[in-house]
Structure formats: structure tokens, C-alpha cells
Coordinates of C-alpha atoms in Angstrom, one line a residue:
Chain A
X53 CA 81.6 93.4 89.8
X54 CA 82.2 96.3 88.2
X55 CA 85.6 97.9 87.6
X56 CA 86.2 101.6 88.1
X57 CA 84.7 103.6 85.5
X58 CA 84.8 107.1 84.6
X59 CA 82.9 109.7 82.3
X60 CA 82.7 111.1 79.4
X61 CA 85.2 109.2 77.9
X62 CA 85.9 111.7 75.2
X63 CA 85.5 115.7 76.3
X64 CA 86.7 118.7 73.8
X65 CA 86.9 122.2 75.3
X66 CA 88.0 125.7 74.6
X67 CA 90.8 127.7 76.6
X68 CA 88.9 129.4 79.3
X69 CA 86.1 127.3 80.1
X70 CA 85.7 125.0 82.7
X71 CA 85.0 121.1 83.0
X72 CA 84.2 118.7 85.2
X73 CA 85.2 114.6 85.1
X74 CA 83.7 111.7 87.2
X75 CA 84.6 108.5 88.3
X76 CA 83.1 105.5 90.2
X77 CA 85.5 103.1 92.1
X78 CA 85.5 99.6 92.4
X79 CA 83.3 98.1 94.4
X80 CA 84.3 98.2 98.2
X81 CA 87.3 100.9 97.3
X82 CA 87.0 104.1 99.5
X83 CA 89.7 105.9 98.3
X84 CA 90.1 107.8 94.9
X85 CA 93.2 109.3 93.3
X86 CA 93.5 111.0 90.0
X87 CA 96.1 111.1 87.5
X88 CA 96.9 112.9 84.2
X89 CA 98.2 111.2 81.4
X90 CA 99.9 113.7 78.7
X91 CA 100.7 112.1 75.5
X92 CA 103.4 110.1 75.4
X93 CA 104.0 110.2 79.1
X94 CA 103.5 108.4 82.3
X95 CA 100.3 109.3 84.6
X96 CA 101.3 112.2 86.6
X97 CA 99.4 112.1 90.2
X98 CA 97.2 115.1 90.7
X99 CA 95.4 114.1 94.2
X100 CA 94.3 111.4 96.2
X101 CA 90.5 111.7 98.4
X102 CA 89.5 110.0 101.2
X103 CA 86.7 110.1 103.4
X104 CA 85.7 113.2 101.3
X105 CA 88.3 115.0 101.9
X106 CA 91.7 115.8 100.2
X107 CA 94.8 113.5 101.4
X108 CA 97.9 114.2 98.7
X109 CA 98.4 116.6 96.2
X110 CA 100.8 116.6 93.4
X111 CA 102.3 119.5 91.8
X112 CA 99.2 120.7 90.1
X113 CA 97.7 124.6 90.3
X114 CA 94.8 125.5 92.3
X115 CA 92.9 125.2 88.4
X116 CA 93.2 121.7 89.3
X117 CA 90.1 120.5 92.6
X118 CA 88.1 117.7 93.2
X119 CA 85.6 116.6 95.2
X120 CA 84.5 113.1 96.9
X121 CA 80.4 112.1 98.0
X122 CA 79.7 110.1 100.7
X123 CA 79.0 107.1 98.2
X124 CA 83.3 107.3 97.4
X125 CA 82.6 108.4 93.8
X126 CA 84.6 111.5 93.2
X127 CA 84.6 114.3 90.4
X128 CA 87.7 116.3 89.2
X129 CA 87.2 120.0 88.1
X130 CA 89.6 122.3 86.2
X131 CA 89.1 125.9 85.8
X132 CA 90.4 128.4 82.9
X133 CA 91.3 125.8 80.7
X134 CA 94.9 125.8 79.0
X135 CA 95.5 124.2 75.8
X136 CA 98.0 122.0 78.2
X137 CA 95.8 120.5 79.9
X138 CA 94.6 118.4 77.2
X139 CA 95.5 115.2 78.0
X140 CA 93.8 111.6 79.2
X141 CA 92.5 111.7 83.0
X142 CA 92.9 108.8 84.6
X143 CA 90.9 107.8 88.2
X144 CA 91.9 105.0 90.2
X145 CA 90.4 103.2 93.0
X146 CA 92.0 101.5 96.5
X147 CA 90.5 100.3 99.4
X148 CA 91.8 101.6 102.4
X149 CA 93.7 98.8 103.9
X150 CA 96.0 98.2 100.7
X151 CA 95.8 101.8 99.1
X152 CA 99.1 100.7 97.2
X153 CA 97.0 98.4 95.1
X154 CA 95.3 100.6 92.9
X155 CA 93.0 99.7 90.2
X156 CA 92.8 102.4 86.8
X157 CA 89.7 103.5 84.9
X158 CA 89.5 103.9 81.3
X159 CA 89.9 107.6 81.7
X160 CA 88.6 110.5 80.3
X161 CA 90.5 111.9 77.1
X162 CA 90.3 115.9 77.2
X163 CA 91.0 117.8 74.0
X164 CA 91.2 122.0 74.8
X165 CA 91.1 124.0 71.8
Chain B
X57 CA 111.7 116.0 94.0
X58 CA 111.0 112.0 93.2
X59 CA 111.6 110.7 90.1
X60 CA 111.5 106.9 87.9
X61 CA 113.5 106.9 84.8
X62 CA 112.6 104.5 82.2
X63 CA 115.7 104.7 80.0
X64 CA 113.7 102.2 76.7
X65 CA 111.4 104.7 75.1
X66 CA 110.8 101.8 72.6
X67 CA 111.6 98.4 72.1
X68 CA 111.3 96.1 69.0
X69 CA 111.8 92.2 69.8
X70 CA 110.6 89.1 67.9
X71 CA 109.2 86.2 69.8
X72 CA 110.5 83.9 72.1
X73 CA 113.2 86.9 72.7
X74 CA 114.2 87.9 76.5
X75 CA 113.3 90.9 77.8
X76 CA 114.7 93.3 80.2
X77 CA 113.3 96.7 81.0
X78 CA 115.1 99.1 83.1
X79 CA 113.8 101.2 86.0
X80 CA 115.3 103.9 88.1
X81 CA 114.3 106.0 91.0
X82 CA 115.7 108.7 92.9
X83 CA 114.8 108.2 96.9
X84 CA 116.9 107.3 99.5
X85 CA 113.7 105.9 101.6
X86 CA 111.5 103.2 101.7
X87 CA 109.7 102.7 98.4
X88 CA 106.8 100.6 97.3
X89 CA 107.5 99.5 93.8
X90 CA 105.6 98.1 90.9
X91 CA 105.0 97.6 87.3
X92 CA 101.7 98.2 85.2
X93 CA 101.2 97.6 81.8
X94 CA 98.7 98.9 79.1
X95 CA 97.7 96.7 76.3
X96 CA 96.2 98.8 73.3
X97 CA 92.6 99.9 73.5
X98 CA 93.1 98.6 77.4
X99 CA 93.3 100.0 81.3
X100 CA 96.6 100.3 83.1
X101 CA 96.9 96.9 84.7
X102 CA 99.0 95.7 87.5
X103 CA 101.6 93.2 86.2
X104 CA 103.4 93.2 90.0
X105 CA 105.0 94.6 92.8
X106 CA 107.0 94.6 95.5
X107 CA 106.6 95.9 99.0
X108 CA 109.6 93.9 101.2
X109 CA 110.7 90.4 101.5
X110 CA 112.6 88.5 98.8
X111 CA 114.0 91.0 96.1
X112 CA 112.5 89.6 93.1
X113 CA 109.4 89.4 92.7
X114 CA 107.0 86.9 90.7
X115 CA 104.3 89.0 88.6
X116 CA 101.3 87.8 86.2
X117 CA 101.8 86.3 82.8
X118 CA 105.5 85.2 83.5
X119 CA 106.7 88.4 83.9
X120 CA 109.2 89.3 86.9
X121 CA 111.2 92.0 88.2
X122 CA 114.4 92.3 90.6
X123 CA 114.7 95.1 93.5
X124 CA 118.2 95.9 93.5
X125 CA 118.1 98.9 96.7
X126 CA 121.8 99.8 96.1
X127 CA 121.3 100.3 92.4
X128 CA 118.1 102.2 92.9
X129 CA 116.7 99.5 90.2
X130 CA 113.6 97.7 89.9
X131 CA 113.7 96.1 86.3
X132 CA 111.4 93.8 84.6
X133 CA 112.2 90.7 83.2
X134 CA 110.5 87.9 80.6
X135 CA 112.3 85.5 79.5
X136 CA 110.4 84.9 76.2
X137 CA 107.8 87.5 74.8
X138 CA 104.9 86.5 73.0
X139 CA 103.3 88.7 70.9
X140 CA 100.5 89.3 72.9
X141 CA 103.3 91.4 75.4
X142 CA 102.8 94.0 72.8
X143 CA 102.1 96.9 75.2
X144 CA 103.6 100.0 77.1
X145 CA 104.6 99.2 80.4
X146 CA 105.1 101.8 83.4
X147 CA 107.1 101.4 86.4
X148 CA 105.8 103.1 89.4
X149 CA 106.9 104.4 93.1
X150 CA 105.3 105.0 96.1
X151 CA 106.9 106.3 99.7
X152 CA 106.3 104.0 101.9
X153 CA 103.5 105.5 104.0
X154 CA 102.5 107.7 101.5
X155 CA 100.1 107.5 98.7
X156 CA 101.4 109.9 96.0
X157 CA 102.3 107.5 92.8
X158 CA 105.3 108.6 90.8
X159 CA 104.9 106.6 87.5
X160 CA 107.8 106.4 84.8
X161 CA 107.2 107.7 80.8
X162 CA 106.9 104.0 79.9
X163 CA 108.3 101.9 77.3
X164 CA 105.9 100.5 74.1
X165 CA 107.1 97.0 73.7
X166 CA 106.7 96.0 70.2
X167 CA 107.0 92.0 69.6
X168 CA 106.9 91.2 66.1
X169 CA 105.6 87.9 65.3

């Protein structure tokens, strides 16, 4: 059974452009959230999807959307890159009837130059 | 706004040491609380957690950890590290009915051997 997984694992941008992160959840999980990890922090919640469609936000800009397919894999976009926003992305899965029991990815690191 | 303090940045012990690490949140609700932990090179894992019932709570790997609601506390215990504990380890909140994580700046556990 595979855990959740996420890709690239390693992505290095410039300020401005855009970029685009993926992530599969467990097995039998329906419900994705993301996370961003800045170094030498703890994972900051950016959103949470379920049944395609956005549940909880954090306090992250409008920069910051994502998107979940019918198959519950999910993809996190950020716009007009800021050197800030290099940090690891995290993705973590839940199924619907214990979505406290979340399960992390490996995550994506994101370096913007 | 939420928060979990983790007051131990860093932490040196040699083996067969106790350990106690702190954690501190600010809500006056119903929280969900738990512990993860990330061994080098690893995912965030779930060490344990504690939803209601009896206060403390029994994790993996002989860890456990002690809700104390009046203190706002929620602090993990060992009562002799191995070096194999060498690892940051988060705490995290949930409100209860919500979703939205709120995860502490961790603490890197070093145990020298």
C-alpha cells in the first residue's frame, strides 16, 4: 500500500514565475491538506480539499490555490513567486471519517531565486 | 489567532536519560492534540494523540504525553531515550470540529550515544 507521495521532490524557481506541486494520498484517503514547512519551522497549514472543493484555509495569499480530481489527488499552485516562498511543501492525506489522523508525504522542497 | 509554543528549540541528552518536552497552546476550546516526529532523511510520523478520555495518553515507541487542560499543556514524555529518538518532534492542534492543523516550531532531540 502505498503512502502519500508527492512530486518533484526538488523544484528551483525564479521570483515571478509560477509552479505547480502534486500529491497522491494514501490509499482509501479522500481528503488532502497542504502544508508549508519554512526552514527551521513547524508545517504551517495552507488548505485542506475535499470532495474537490476547498474546505479550510490558512492565512496564505490568493498566490497560494489548489485544486483536487475526482481520483482525490490534488495539485498546489503558487503564482508570482517570492523568494519567501521557498520552503518544503508538505501534502498530507485523511480519510474522511478520522480527518484528524493525517498521514505526511515526503514533500516537495522549493528553492526561488 | 491559535498558537502551540514549543519552548526546547534543541535538546542534547545521552542515553538511557528522561525526557520531557513541553507544549503550549492558546484556545480556550476543545482541541485535538498530538505529537509527530521526523527522523532524518524521514516523513512526519504520528508518535500519538489524544482526542478525550484519560489525560495521558500511550504513543508508539514508549513515548507518552500528559493533557493537562488547565495548564493548556500537552508534553511528551520518555523515560529513557535511545539514540535512535534522535529526531525533531512537533506538537500539533486541531479545533475540535475543525480541520486546520496548527503545528509547533519543533524541538531536534539530539541523544548522544
Amino acid at each position: 500500500d502505498a503512502g502519500v507521495t508527492q512530486s518533484p521532490t526538488h523544484l528551483i524557481k525564479t521570483r515571478g514565475q509560477q509552479v505547480t506541486l502534486r500529491c497522491s494520498p494514501k490509499s482509501g484517503h479522500d481528503t488532502v491538506s497542504w502544508y508549508q514547512q519554512a526552514l527551521g519551522q513547524g508545517p504551517q497549514f495552507i488548505f485542506q480539499y475535499y470532495e474537490e472543493e476547498e474546505r479550510q484555509r490558512g492565512n496564505f495569499p490568493d498566490r497560494f490555490s489548489g485544486h483536487q480530481f475526482p481520483n482525490y489527488s490534488s495539485e498546489l499552485n503558487v503564482n508570482a513567486l517570492l523568494l519567501g516562498d521557498s520552503a518544503l511543501y508538505l501534502c498530507a492525506s485523511s480519510p474522511t471519517s478520522l480527518r484528524e489522523t493525517q498521514y505526511f508525504g515526503p514533500g516537495t522542497r522549493l528553492l526561488v531565486l | 489567532a491559535q498558537s502551540v509554543s514549543q519552548h526546547n528549540h534543541h535538546v542534547i541528552l545521552s542515553e538511557a536519560a528522561s525526557l520531557e518536552l513541553g507544549c503550549n497552546y492558546s484556545y480556550g476550546g476543545t482541541v485535538n492534540l498530538f505529537w509527530y516526529v521526523q527522523y532524518p532523511g524521514q516523513h512526519l510520523q504520528l508518535l500519538l494523540k489524544y482526542f478525550s478520555g484519560d489525560p495521558l495518553v500511550k504513543g508508539i515507541k514508549g513515548f507518552e504525553a500528559e493533557f493537562i487542560k488547565s495548564k493548556f499543556s500537552f508534553n511528551l514524555r520518555k523515560p529513557s531515550v535511545q539514540w535512535s529518538d534522535t529526531a525533531e518532534y512537533f506538537c500539533a492542534v486541531t479545533l475540535r470540529n475543525f480541520n486546520k492543523f496548527y503545528f509547533g516550531s519543533g524541538t531536534k532531540l539530539n541523544v548522544k550515544p
